[in-house]
Amino acid sequence: MCGIVGYIGSQQAVPLLTEGLTRLEHRGYDSAGLAVLGTTGLKVAKRAGRVRDLSEALPKRFAGKVGVGHTRWATHGPANDVNAHPHTDAKGLVAVVHNGIIDNAAALRQRLSDEGVELASDTDSEVVAHLVARSEADTLEGKVSDALSAVEGTYGLAVLHVDFPDRLVVARNGSPLIVGVGEREMYVASDLAAIVRHTTTVAHLDDGEIATVTASGFTTYRLDLTRTARDATTLDIDPAEYDAGEHESFMRKEMHEQPHAAERVLRGRLDERFGTAHLGGLNMDARETRAIRRVKILGCGSAYYVGQMGAALLEELARIPADAEAASEFRYRNPIIEPDTLYVAVSQSGETIDTLLAVQEVRRKGGRVIGLVNVVGSAIARECDGGIYLHAGPEVAVASTKALTNMFLGFALLALQLGRVRDLSIADGRRLIAGLQRLPEQIEQVLAQEDQLAELAGRLAGAESLFFVGRVRGFPVAREGAQKFKEISYRHAEAYQTSELKHGPLALISPEVPTVAIVPDDELAERNVAALHEIAARRGPLVVLTHEGVDLGGLPDGAAERVVVPRNERELDPILLVVPLQLLAYHAALALGHDIDKPRNLAKSVTVE
Ligand code: G6P
């Protein structure tokens, strides 16, 4: 949510900053802005809309070799030109870009206006520019340190000052900030994606750190300006991973990367000899693992729904009571934290503030939390007692696909390991390992059904409202399917337990309201089919995701479209049912002409409560 990029060196900053912003745009895309220090002082350009709107509207002679840029997802105040970052002080000496939330912004705004400062915007961030400008410290890092000593909240920020044209000062508290080292040039960014084409030698700031960045290097400090030791390391990353390549969108690319991503999360973690998984990162020995009496999974959005799939896996394989809860709700009900409960935080970005705060609540009360996280070194990963990295590679599209698949596999590995120190037999362990090993190939088979799914999606896209239904293992699949559909197609898609349809929503079924039904070949297949008949009897159009051999019980001709997915072990089937739902959502959004990677009103990483 919101992206920052900065440059200092011998090149013109504007093209580099604009390119960086474009690559960060998935994080927030309702407004964008740039500030540069050139021969004639500080220049700022910002406006509501996309980065390309900003680029097209840049004034002539907008140039400089030092600059910062920002792409925004509005929190305080609407998305308009004034609220866009960078923010400046009244004299135009200082420019600030900020990610995060300043909790005491109202008090600081009041204090500044009592002192005669006119605030131009509705934002919390603007106060930082005024506070830096008003500081009497004689260095820029001193001014930033002064300003931040008054600030409560989270920030990743970058500051320019006309009196200090040889430097950028950046700071981090809760919102990521990295410094990138180039050849006589330096970068700063909130996300590696912004700068990865120019350098992969980076230093990650810690919370409570400030850095001064000049063209030749960087120095890090604590907030009180005592020095910290922080070196840059060169990451083993292929910059091409951050490009969509031949794909027309990141979502499509990421869906098609799933077979490989799935192989990566499993690699080196399966032990066929003992029919178990090895998850060294959990930091728990067999005795501690056995002592777990309950598992509580916390995540938001798709991570919450896959958490429900994970809870089912844990209950089935390890026979441990498990449930998932929206991390955004958890902390507000004063949860009871028990010592023999294992808490599991699930997050692609590792930044989602609701999930992070839930983790902090658990740890504050002495609970043990592990993370299922994709972004290495992210805030949630660092906050947890241990965890499983998902190795899905960078995920750019707002709608999560490959990360979600790897979350499911992460849960399967966890369930296997917890199960095998309990009652799961070695034979069952090996059965599941064989199933996991088949999955990448089977995901490939589902992806090969894209044409059929695209055709169906084209028809579903015409409906204003749809149901996604499933039971038990299939219900979180339906929830995830509805989520994907609504977030990128903007159609009303509601998930329901198939069993509950007759208790209310059946009233809405009509030829205009299609239902996508999850009907795996499991112990509930017959009951699911009975519900399909109830829908068909009300002339509700049906798309049935099912396995070969499931008897749909003579539904009338044309009443249902059948999508057959490959069969794995029952416990692992849910993920193979999720993949066609991704394709349905994707092709519906495509048919409707939407911006698939950047759906309206959403952002990839939600770093505000
Ligand atoms: C946002 C995104 C969702 C995502 C959720 C959790 O709401 O739009 O697609 O599932 O955040 O993100 P996380 O990074 O914690 O998995």
Coordinates of C-alpha atoms and ligand atoms in Angstrom, one line a residue:
M1 CA 0.0 0.0 0.0
C2 CA 1.8 3.1 -1.3
G3 CA 5.2 2.8 -2.9
I4 CA 8.3 4.8 -2.5
V5 CA 11.3 5.1 -4.8
G6 CA 14.3 7.5 -4.7
Y7 CA 17.4 8.2 -6.6
I8 CA 20.7 10.1 -6.2
G9 CA 23.6 9.9 -8.7
S10 CA 24.8 11.2 -12.0
Q11 CA 21.8 10.2 -14.1
Q12 CA 18.6 12.2 -14.6
A13 CA 16.3 11.0 -11.8
V14 CA 12.9 11.4 -13.5
P15 CA 13.0 8.5 -15.9
L16 CA 14.3 6.2 -13.2
L17 CA 11.8 7.3 -10.7
T18 CA 8.9 7.0 -13.1
E19 CA 9.9 3.5 -14.1
G20 CA 10.3 2.6 -10.4
L21 CA 6.8 4.0 -9.7
T22 CA 5.3 2.0 -12.6
R23 CA 6.8 -1.1 -11.1
L24 CA 5.4 -0.3 -7.7
E25 CA 2.0 0.7 -8.9
H26 CA 0.3 -2.5 -7.7
R27 CA 0.8 -1.3 -4.2
G28 CA -1.4 1.7 -4.6
Y29 CA -2.6 3.5 -7.7
D30 CA -4.9 6.3 -7.0
S31 CA -2.4 9.1 -7.2
A32 CA 1.3 9.6 -7.9
G33 CA 4.0 12.2 -7.5
L34 CA 7.6 13.1 -7.9
A35 CA 10.0 15.6 -6.3
V36 CA 13.4 16.5 -7.8
L37 CA 16.2 18.7 -6.7
G38 CA 17.7 20.5 -9.8
T39 CA 19.7 23.5 -10.5
T40 CA 16.7 25.8 -9.7
G41 CA 15.8 24.2 -6.5
L42 CA 13.0 21.8 -5.5
K43 CA 10.3 20.9 -8.0
V44 CA 7.2 18.8 -7.2
A45 CA 4.7 17.3 -9.6
K46 CA 1.8 15.2 -8.3
R47 CA -1.7 14.3 -9.4
A48 CA -4.6 11.9 -8.9
G49 CA -4.6 9.0 -11.3
R50 CA -2.0 6.6 -12.5
V51 CA 1.7 7.0 -12.9
R52 CA 1.3 7.4 -16.7
D53 CA -1.1 10.3 -16.1
L54 CA 1.6 11.9 -14.0
S55 CA 4.3 11.3 -16.7
E56 CA 2.2 12.8 -19.4
A57 CA 1.5 15.9 -17.3
L58 CA 5.1 16.6 -16.1
P59 CA 6.0 20.2 -16.6
K60 CA 8.9 21.1 -19.0
R61 CA 12.4 21.2 -17.5
F62 CA 11.3 19.0 -14.7
A63 CA 14.7 17.5 -14.0
G64 CA 17.3 16.8 -11.4
K65 CA 19.8 14.1 -10.3
V66 CA 18.2 13.7 -6.9
G67 CA 14.6 12.8 -6.4
V68 CA 11.8 10.8 -4.8
G69 CA 8.6 9.4 -6.1
H70 CA 5.4 8.0 -4.6
T71 CA 2.4 6.1 -5.6
R72 CA -0.6 6.2 -3.3
W73 CA -3.6 4.3 -2.0
A74 CA -5.7 6.9 -0.2
T75 CA -6.2 6.6 3.6
H76 CA -6.4 10.1 5.0
G77 CA -8.3 12.2 2.6
P78 CA -9.6 11.5 -0.9
A79 CA -7.4 10.7 -3.9
N80 CA -6.8 14.1 -5.3
D81 CA -3.8 16.2 -6.5
V82 CA -3.3 17.9 -3.2
N83 CA -3.3 14.8 -1.1
A84 CA -0.9 13.0 -3.4
H85 CA 2.7 12.8 -2.2
P86 CA 5.3 14.3 -2.1
H87 CA 4.3 16.8 0.6
T88 CA 6.2 20.0 1.1
D89 CA 6.5 22.7 3.7
A90 CA 5.1 26.1 3.0
K91 CA 8.3 27.5 1.7
G92 CA 9.0 24.6 -0.6
L93 CA 12.3 23.6 1.0
V94 CA 11.4 20.1 2.0
A95 CA 9.7 17.2 0.2
V96 CA 8.5 14.1 1.9
V97 CA 7.1 10.8 0.7
H98 CA 5.6 8.6 3.3
N99 CA 4.1 5.1 3.6
G100 CA 2.2 4.1 6.8
I101 CA 0.0 5.9 9.2
I102 CA 0.9 8.7 11.6
D103 CA -1.3 7.9 14.6
N104 CA -1.0 11.3 16.3
A105 CA -1.5 13.2 13.0
A106 CA -4.5 15.1 14.3
A107 CA -2.6 16.4 17.4
L108 CA 0.4 17.3 15.2
R109 CA -1.8 19.1 12.7
Q110 CA -3.4 21.0 15.5
R111 CA 0.0 21.9 17.0
L112 CA 1.3 23.1 13.7
S113 CA -1.7 25.2 12.9
D114 CA -1.6 26.7 16.4
E115 CA 1.9 27.7 15.5
G116 CA 0.7 29.4 12.3
V117 CA 1.4 26.7 9.8
E118 CA -1.1 26.4 7.0
L119 CA -1.6 22.8 6.1
A120 CA -2.3 22.2 2.4
S121 CA -3.7 18.7 2.4
D122 CA -5.9 16.4 4.4
T123 CA -3.1 13.9 4.9
D124 CA -1.3 12.7 8.0
S125 CA 2.0 12.7 6.0
E126 CA 2.2 16.4 5.4
V127 CA 3.1 17.1 9.0
V128 CA 6.5 15.4 8.5
A129 CA 7.4 18.0 5.9
H130 CA 6.6 20.9 8.2
L131 CA 8.3 19.3 11.2
V132 CA 11.5 18.7 9.2
A133 CA 11.4 22.3 7.9
R134 CA 10.9 23.7 11.4
S135 CA 13.7 21.7 13.0
E136 CA 16.7 23.8 14.0
A137 CA 19.1 20.9 13.7
D138 CA 22.0 21.7 11.3
T139 CA 22.1 18.4 9.4
L140 CA 19.3 16.8 7.4
E141 CA 19.5 13.6 9.4
G142 CA 19.2 15.7 12.5
K143 CA 16.1 17.5 11.2
V144 CA 14.5 14.2 10.3
S145 CA 15.4 12.7 13.6
D146 CA 13.8 15.8 15.4
A147 CA 10.7 15.4 13.3
L148 CA 10.3 11.7 13.9
S149 CA 10.7 12.1 17.6
A150 CA 7.3 13.8 17.6
V151 CA 5.7 11.2 15.4
E152 CA 3.8 8.1 16.6
G153 CA 2.8 5.5 14.1
T154 CA 4.3 3.6 11.2
Y155 CA 6.4 5.0 8.4
G156 CA 8.7 4.3 5.6
L157 CA 9.7 7.7 4.4
A158 CA 12.2 9.6 2.2
V159 CA 13.1 13.3 2.6
L160 CA 14.7 15.8 0.2
H161 CA 15.8 19.3 1.4
V162 CA 17.1 22.2 -0.8
D163 CA 19.8 23.0 1.6
F164 CA 21.2 19.5 1.4
P165 CA 21.2 18.7 -2.3
D166 CA 23.9 15.9 -1.9
R167 CA 21.6 13.6 0.1
L168 CA 18.4 11.8 0.7
V169 CA 17.4 10.9 4.2
V170 CA 15.1 7.8 4.7
A171 CA 13.6 6.2 7.8
R172 CA 11.7 3.1 8.6
N173 CA 9.3 2.1 11.3
G174 CA 6.9 -0.6 10.4
S175 CA 6.8 0.1 6.6
P176 CA 9.6 -1.4 4.6
L177 CA 12.5 0.7 3.3
I178 CA 15.5 -0.5 1.4
V179 CA 18.7 1.2 0.2
G180 CA 20.1 0.0 -3.2
V181 CA 23.7 0.4 -4.0
G182 CA 24.8 1.2 -7.6
E183 CA 27.9 2.5 -9.3
R184 CA 28.4 6.0 -8.0
E185 CA 24.6 6.2 -7.6
M186 CA 22.2 5.0 -5.0
Y187 CA 18.5 4.1 -4.8
V188 CA 15.9 3.9 -2.1
A189 CA 12.6 2.0 -2.3
S190 CA 9.8 0.5 -0.3
D191 CA 10.1 -2.6 -2.4
L192 CA 12.8 -4.3 -4.4
A193 CA 10.6 -4.4 -7.5
A194 CA 11.2 -0.6 -8.0
I195 CA 15.0 -0.9 -8.3
V196 CA 15.8 -4.5 -9.1
R197 CA 16.7 -3.7 -12.7
H198 CA 19.4 -1.3 -11.5
T199 CA 20.8 -3.0 -8.5
T200 CA 20.3 -6.2 -6.5
T201 CA 22.8 -5.0 -3.8
V202 CA 20.6 -3.7 -1.0
A203 CA 20.4 -3.0 2.7
H204 CA 17.1 -3.4 4.5
L205 CA 16.6 -0.8 7.2
D206 CA 15.3 -2.0 10.6
D207 CA 12.4 -0.4 12.4
G208 CA 13.7 2.7 14.2
E209 CA 16.5 3.3 11.7
I210 CA 17.4 6.4 9.6
A211 CA 19.8 6.4 6.7
T212 CA 21.6 9.2 4.9
V213 CA 22.1 8.3 1.3
T214 CA 24.5 10.1 -1.0
A215 CA 25.6 9.3 -4.5
S216 CA 28.6 7.4 -3.1
G217 CA 27.2 5.4 -0.1
F218 CA 24.9 5.4 2.9
T219 CA 25.2 5.6 6.6
T220 CA 22.6 4.3 9.1
Y221 CA 21.6 5.6 12.5
R222 CA 19.1 4.9 15.2
L223 CA 16.5 7.7 15.7
D224 CA 18.8 9.3 18.3
L225 CA 21.5 9.5 15.6
T226 CA 23.8 6.9 17.2
R227 CA 25.4 4.9 14.3
T228 CA 24.2 1.4 13.4
A229 CA 26.2 -1.1 11.5
R230 CA 24.4 -2.1 8.3
D231 CA 25.9 -3.6 5.2
A232 CA 24.4 -4.1 1.8
T233 CA 24.2 -7.6 0.5
T234 CA 23.9 -8.8 -3.0
L235 CA 20.7 -10.8 -3.5
D236 CA 20.6 -13.8 -5.8
I237 CA 17.6 -12.6 -7.8
D238 CA 16.7 -12.7 -11.5
P239 CA 15.3 -9.2 -12.3
A240 CA 13.2 -10.9 -15.1
E241 CA 11.1 -12.4 -12.4
Y242 CA 9.7 -8.9 -11.8
D243 CA 8.5 -8.6 -15.5
A244 CA 5.3 -9.9 -17.0
G245 CA 7.3 -11.1 -20.0
E246 CA 5.1 -12.3 -22.8
H247 CA 2.1 -12.4 -20.6
E248 CA -0.5 -9.7 -21.0
S249 CA -0.9 -9.4 -17.2
F250 CA 0.9 -10.4 -14.1
M251 CA -2.0 -12.4 -12.9
R252 CA -1.9 -14.6 -16.0
K253 CA 1.9 -15.0 -15.6
E254 CA 1.5 -15.8 -11.9
M255 CA -1.2 -18.4 -12.5
H256 CA 1.0 -20.1 -15.1
E257 CA 3.9 -20.1 -12.7
Q258 CA 2.1 -22.2 -10.2
P259 CA 3.5 -25.6 -11.2
H260 CA 7.0 -24.3 -10.7
A261 CA 6.2 -22.3 -7.6
A262 CA 4.6 -25.4 -6.1
E263 CA 7.8 -27.5 -6.8
R264 CA 9.8 -24.8 -5.0
V265 CA 7.8 -24.8 -1.8
L266 CA 8.0 -28.7 -1.6
R267 CA 11.7 -28.9 -2.5
G268 CA 13.8 -30.5 0.2
R269 CA 10.9 -30.6 2.6
L270 CA 9.5 -34.1 1.9
D271 CA 10.9 -37.2 3.7
E272 CA 9.6 -40.3 1.9
R273 CA 11.5 -42.6 4.3
F274 CA 9.5 -41.5 7.3
G275 CA 6.5 -40.3 5.4
T276 CA 6.8 -36.8 6.9
A277 CA 7.8 -33.2 6.2
H278 CA 10.9 -31.4 7.4
L279 CA 10.3 -27.9 8.3
G280 CA 13.5 -26.7 10.0
G281 CA 12.3 -23.1 10.1
L282 CA 9.6 -23.9 12.7
N283 CA 12.2 -23.9 15.4
M284 CA 10.3 -26.6 17.3
D285 CA 11.4 -30.1 18.3
A286 CA 9.3 -33.2 18.3
R287 CA 8.3 -32.8 21.9
E288 CA 7.1 -29.2 21.4
T289 CA 5.3 -30.2 18.3
R290 CA 3.5 -32.9 20.2
A291 CA 2.5 -30.6 22.9
I292 CA 0.3 -28.5 20.6
R293 CA -3.4 -28.9 21.4
R294 CA -4.9 -26.5 19.0
V295 CA -4.0 -24.4 16.0
K296 CA -5.3 -20.9 15.3
I297 CA -4.7 -19.5 11.8
L298 CA -4.7 -15.8 11.2
G299 CA -4.7 -14.0 7.8
C300 CA -6.6 -11.5 5.7
G301 CA -8.4 -11.8 2.4
S302 CA -7.3 -14.8 0.3
A303 CA -4.8 -15.7 3.1
Y304 CA -7.7 -16.1 5.5
Y305 CA -9.6 -18.3 3.1
V306 CA -6.6 -20.5 2.5
G307 CA -6.2 -20.5 6.2
Q308 CA -9.6 -22.2 6.4
M309 CA -8.4 -24.8 3.9
G310 CA -5.3 -25.2 6.1
A311 CA -7.4 -25.7 9.2
A312 CA -9.2 -28.5 7.5
L313 CA -5.9 -30.2 6.5
L314 CA -4.6 -29.9 10.1
E315 CA -7.8 -31.4 11.5
E316 CA -7.9 -34.2 9.0
L317 CA -4.2 -35.2 9.0
A318 CA -3.0 -34.2 12.5
R319 CA -6.4 -34.5 14.3
I320 CA -5.7 -31.2 16.1
P321 CA -8.6 -28.8 16.5
A322 CA -7.8 -26.0 14.1
D323 CA -9.6 -22.9 12.8
A324 CA -8.9 -19.8 10.9
E325 CA -10.0 -16.3 11.7
A326 CA -9.7 -13.0 9.9
A327 CA -6.7 -11.4 11.5
S328 CA -8.4 -8.0 11.1
E329 CA -11.0 -9.0 13.7
F330 CA -8.9 -11.2 16.0
R331 CA -7.2 -8.6 18.1
Y332 CA -10.4 -6.6 18.8
R333 CA -12.1 -9.3 20.8
N334 CA -9.4 -9.6 23.4
P335 CA -8.6 -13.2 22.3
I336 CA -7.6 -15.8 24.9
I337 CA -4.1 -16.9 24.1
E338 CA -3.3 -20.4 25.3
P339 CA 0.2 -21.8 25.7
D340 CA -0.5 -25.0 24.0
T341 CA -2.1 -23.4 20.9
L342 CA 0.1 -22.9 17.9
Y343 CA -0.8 -19.6 16.1
V344 CA -0.1 -19.4 12.4
A345 CA 0.1 -16.1 10.5
V346 CA -0.4 -16.4 6.8
S347 CA 0.6 -13.6 4.5
Q348 CA 2.1 -13.2 1.0
S349 CA 3.6 -9.8 1.6
G350 CA 4.4 -10.2 5.2
E351 CA 3.3 -6.6 5.6
T352 CA -0.5 -6.7 6.1
I353 CA -0.9 -4.6 9.2
D354 CA -3.9 -6.5 10.5
T355 CA -2.0 -9.7 10.4
L356 CA 1.1 -8.1 11.9
L357 CA -0.9 -6.6 14.7
A358 CA -2.5 -10.0 15.4
V359 CA 0.9 -11.6 15.6
Q360 CA 2.1 -8.9 18.0
E361 CA -1.0 -9.4 20.2
V362 CA -0.3 -13.1 20.4
R363 CA 3.3 -12.7 21.2
R364 CA 2.6 -9.9 23.8
K365 CA 0.5 -12.4 25.6
G366 CA 3.2 -15.1 25.5
G367 CA 1.8 -17.2 22.6
R368 CA 3.9 -19.0 20.0
V369 CA 3.4 -17.8 16.4
I370 CA 4.8 -19.2 13.2
G371 CA 4.5 -17.5 9.8
L372 CA 3.6 -18.8 6.4
V373 CA 5.0 -15.9 4.5
N374 CA 6.3 -15.3 1.0
V375 CA 8.4 -12.2 1.3
V376 CA 11.7 -13.1 3.0
G377 CA 12.7 -10.8 5.8
S378 CA 9.3 -9.0 5.8
A379 CA 7.8 -7.6 9.0
I380 CA 5.6 -10.6 9.8
A381 CA 8.4 -13.1 9.0
R382 CA 10.6 -11.3 11.4
E383 CA 8.0 -11.0 14.1
C384 CA 7.2 -14.7 14.2
D385 CA 9.0 -17.4 16.3
G386 CA 9.6 -19.5 13.2
G387 CA 7.9 -20.3 10.0
I388 CA 7.7 -21.7 6.5
Y389 CA 8.8 -19.5 3.6
L390 CA 6.6 -20.0 0.6
H391 CA 9.2 -19.5 -2.2
A392 CA 6.5 -18.4 -4.7
G393 CA 8.7 -15.7 -6.1
P394 CA 7.5 -12.1 -6.5
E395 CA 3.7 -11.7 -6.8
V396 CA 2.6 -8.5 -8.4
A397 CA -1.1 -8.9 -9.3
V398 CA -3.4 -7.8 -6.5
A399 CA -5.3 -11.0 -6.8
S400 CA -3.2 -13.7 -5.2
T401 CA -2.7 -16.9 -7.1
K402 CA 0.7 -18.6 -6.9
A403 CA 1.3 -17.4 -3.3
L404 CA -2.1 -18.8 -2.3
T405 CA -1.3 -22.1 -3.8
N406 CA 2.0 -22.3 -2.0
M407 CA 0.2 -21.3 1.3
F408 CA -2.0 -24.3 0.8
L409 CA 1.1 -26.5 0.3
G410 CA 2.7 -24.9 3.3
F411 CA -0.3 -26.0 5.3
A412 CA -0.1 -29.5 3.9
L413 CA 3.6 -29.7 4.9
L414 CA 2.7 -28.5 8.4
A415 CA -0.2 -30.9 8.7
L416 CA 2.1 -33.7 7.6
Q417 CA 4.7 -32.9 10.2
L418 CA 2.3 -32.4 13.0
G419 CA 0.3 -35.5 11.9
R420 CA 3.4 -37.7 11.9
V421 CA 4.3 -37.0 15.5
R422 CA 0.7 -38.0 16.3
D423 CA -1.6 -40.6 14.8
L424 CA -1.0 -40.2 11.1
S425 CA 0.5 -43.5 9.9
I426 CA 3.6 -43.8 7.8
A427 CA 1.5 -45.2 5.0
D428 CA -0.8 -42.2 5.1
G429 CA 2.2 -39.9 5.3
R430 CA 3.7 -41.6 2.2
R431 CA 0.3 -41.4 0.4
L432 CA 0.2 -37.7 1.0
I433 CA 3.8 -37.2 -0.1
A434 CA 3.0 -39.0 -3.4
G435 CA 0.0 -36.7 -3.7
L436 CA 2.0 -33.6 -3.1
Q437 CA 4.5 -34.7 -5.7
R438 CA 1.8 -35.2 -8.3
L439 CA 0.3 -31.7 -7.7
P440 CA 2.6 -29.5 -9.9
E441 CA 1.8 -31.7 -13.0
Q442 CA -1.9 -31.7 -12.1
I443 CA -2.0 -27.9 -11.7
E444 CA -0.5 -27.8 -15.2
Q445 CA -3.4 -30.0 -16.5
V446 CA -5.9 -27.6 -15.0
L447 CA -4.1 -24.6 -16.6
A448 CA -4.4 -26.5 -19.9
Q449 CA -8.2 -26.2 -19.6
E450 CA -8.0 -22.5 -19.9
D451 CA -9.9 -22.3 -23.2
Q452 CA -12.9 -24.1 -21.8
L453 CA -12.8 -21.9 -18.6
A454 CA -12.4 -18.7 -20.7
E455 CA -15.5 -19.6 -22.6
L456 CA -17.5 -20.3 -19.4
A457 CA -16.2 -17.1 -17.8
G458 CA -17.4 -15.1 -20.8
R459 CA -20.9 -16.3 -20.0
L460 CA -20.6 -15.8 -16.3
A461 CA -19.4 -12.2 -16.8
G462 CA -22.8 -11.3 -18.1
A463 CA -24.5 -12.0 -14.7
E464 CA -24.8 -9.2 -12.2
S465 CA -24.8 -11.6 -9.3
L466 CA -23.4 -15.2 -8.8
F467 CA -23.2 -17.8 -6.1
F468 CA -20.2 -19.9 -5.3
V469 CA -21.1 -22.9 -3.2
G470 CA -19.2 -25.8 -1.6
R471 CA -19.3 -27.9 1.6
V472 CA -16.7 -28.7 4.3
R473 CA -13.4 -28.8 2.4
G474 CA -15.1 -27.2 -0.6
F475 CA -16.5 -24.2 1.3
P476 CA -13.3 -22.3 1.7
V477 CA -12.6 -23.1 -2.0
A478 CA -16.0 -21.5 -2.8
R479 CA -15.1 -18.5 -0.7
E480 CA -11.8 -18.0 -2.4
G481 CA -13.5 -18.4 -5.8
A482 CA -16.1 -15.7 -5.0
Q483 CA -13.4 -13.4 -3.6
K484 CA -11.3 -13.7 -6.8
F485 CA -14.4 -13.2 -9.0
K486 CA -15.6 -10.1 -7.2
E487 CA -12.2 -8.4 -6.8
I488 CA -11.4 -8.4 -10.4
S489 CA -14.7 -8.6 -12.3
Y490 CA -16.7 -6.3 -9.9
R491 CA -19.6 -8.7 -10.1
H492 CA -21.4 -9.6 -6.9
A493 CA -20.2 -13.0 -6.0
E494 CA -21.4 -14.6 -2.8
A495 CA -20.0 -17.8 -1.3
Y496 CA -22.3 -20.1 0.6
Q497 CA -22.3 -23.5 2.1
T498 CA -24.2 -25.7 -0.3
S499 CA -26.1 -27.1 2.6
E500 CA -27.3 -23.7 3.7
L501 CA -28.7 -22.7 0.3
K502 CA -32.2 -24.0 1.2
H503 CA -32.2 -22.0 4.4
G504 CA -32.4 -18.6 2.6
P505 CA -30.4 -17.9 -0.5
L506 CA -32.4 -20.3 -2.7
A507 CA -34.9 -17.4 -2.9
L508 CA -32.4 -15.6 -5.1
I509 CA -31.8 -18.4 -7.6
S510 CA -33.2 -17.6 -11.0
P511 CA -32.1 -17.9 -14.7
E512 CA -30.2 -14.6 -14.1
V513 CA -28.2 -15.8 -11.1
P514 CA -25.6 -18.5 -12.0
T515 CA -24.1 -20.8 -9.4
V516 CA -20.5 -22.2 -9.5
A517 CA -20.6 -25.4 -7.4
I518 CA -17.7 -27.3 -6.0
V519 CA -18.5 -31.0 -6.1
P520 CA -15.4 -33.1 -5.5
D521 CA -15.6 -36.9 -5.5
D522 CA -15.8 -37.2 -1.7
E523 CA -18.2 -38.4 1.0
L524 CA -20.5 -35.4 0.3
A525 CA -20.8 -35.8 -3.4
E526 CA -24.3 -37.2 -3.3
R527 CA -25.6 -34.5 -1.0
N528 CA -24.0 -31.9 -3.2
V529 CA -25.7 -33.3 -6.3
A530 CA -29.0 -33.1 -4.5
A531 CA -28.5 -29.4 -4.0
L532 CA -27.6 -29.0 -7.7
H533 CA -31.0 -30.4 -8.5
E534 CA -32.7 -27.9 -6.3
I535 CA -30.9 -25.1 -8.2
A536 CA -31.6 -26.6 -11.6
A537 CA -35.3 -26.9 -10.6
R538 CA -35.3 -23.1 -10.2
R539 CA -33.7 -22.7 -13.6
G540 CA -30.5 -21.4 -12.0
P541 CA -27.5 -21.9 -14.5
L542 CA -24.8 -24.1 -13.0
V543 CA -21.1 -24.5 -13.5
V544 CA -19.9 -27.6 -11.6
L545 CA -16.3 -28.2 -10.7
T546 CA -15.9 -31.8 -10.1
H547 CA -14.0 -35.0 -10.7
E548 CA -14.3 -37.6 -13.4
G549 CA -16.9 -40.2 -12.5
V550 CA -19.1 -38.0 -10.3
D551 CA -22.7 -38.8 -11.2
L552 CA -24.6 -35.6 -11.5
G553 CA -27.8 -37.6 -11.3
G554 CA -29.4 -36.9 -14.6
L555 CA -29.6 -33.1 -14.5
P556 CA -31.7 -31.9 -17.4
D557 CA -29.8 -31.2 -20.6
G558 CA -28.0 -27.9 -20.6
A559 CA -28.7 -27.3 -16.9
A560 CA -25.0 -27.6 -15.9
E561 CA -21.6 -27.1 -17.4
R562 CA -19.1 -29.5 -16.0
V563 CA -15.5 -28.7 -15.4
V564 CA -13.5 -31.8 -14.6
V565 CA -10.3 -31.4 -12.6
P566 CA -7.7 -34.1 -12.0
R567 CA -8.1 -36.1 -8.8
N568 CA -5.5 -36.2 -6.1
E569 CA -5.7 -37.3 -2.5
R570 CA -9.0 -36.1 -1.0
E571 CA -7.2 -33.9 1.5
L572 CA -5.2 -32.2 -1.2
D573 CA -8.0 -31.9 -3.8
P574 CA -9.1 -28.4 -2.7
I575 CA -6.1 -26.7 -4.3
L576 CA -6.8 -28.3 -7.7
L577 CA -10.4 -26.9 -7.4
V578 CA -9.0 -23.4 -6.6
V579 CA -7.0 -23.1 -9.9
P580 CA -10.0 -23.2 -12.3
L581 CA -11.7 -20.6 -10.2
Q582 CA -8.7 -18.3 -10.7
L583 CA -9.1 -18.8 -14.5
L584 CA -12.8 -18.1 -14.3
A585 CA -12.3 -14.9 -12.5
Y586 CA -9.4 -13.9 -14.7
H587 CA -11.3 -14.5 -18.0
A588 CA -14.5 -12.8 -16.7
A589 CA -12.5 -9.7 -15.8
L590 CA -10.8 -9.9 -19.2
A591 CA -14.1 -10.2 -21.0
L592 CA -15.4 -7.1 -19.1
G593 CA -12.3 -5.1 -20.1
H594 CA -11.0 -4.5 -16.5
D595 CA -7.5 -3.7 -15.4
I596 CA -6.8 -7.2 -14.0
D597 CA -3.6 -6.5 -12.1
K598 CA -4.9 -3.3 -10.5
P599 CA -8.6 -3.7 -9.5
R600 CA -10.4 -0.6 -8.5
N601 CA -10.2 0.5 -4.8
L602 CA -7.8 -2.3 -3.9
A603 CA -4.0 -2.6 -3.3
K604 CA -1.6 -5.4 -3.1
S605 CA -0.3 -4.9 0.4
V606 CA -2.7 -3.4 2.9
T607 CA -0.5 -1.6 5.5
V608 CA -3.3 0.3 7.2
E609 CA -5.9 -1.0 9.6
Ligands
G6P1 C1 -5.1 -7.5 0.3 C2 -5.1 -8.1 -1.1 C3 -5.6 -9.6 -1.1 C4 -4.7 -10.3 -0.1 C5 -4.7 -9.7 1.3 C6 -3.7 -10.3 2.3 O1 -6.4 -7.3 0.7 O2 -5.9 -7.4 -2.0 O3 -5.4 -10.1 -2.3 O4 -5.2 -11.6 0.0 O5 -4.4 -8.3 1.2 O6 -2.4 -10.0 1.8 P1 -1.2 -10.8 2.4 O7 0.0 -10.1 1.7 O8 -1.2 -10.6 3.9 O9 -1.3 -12.2 2.0

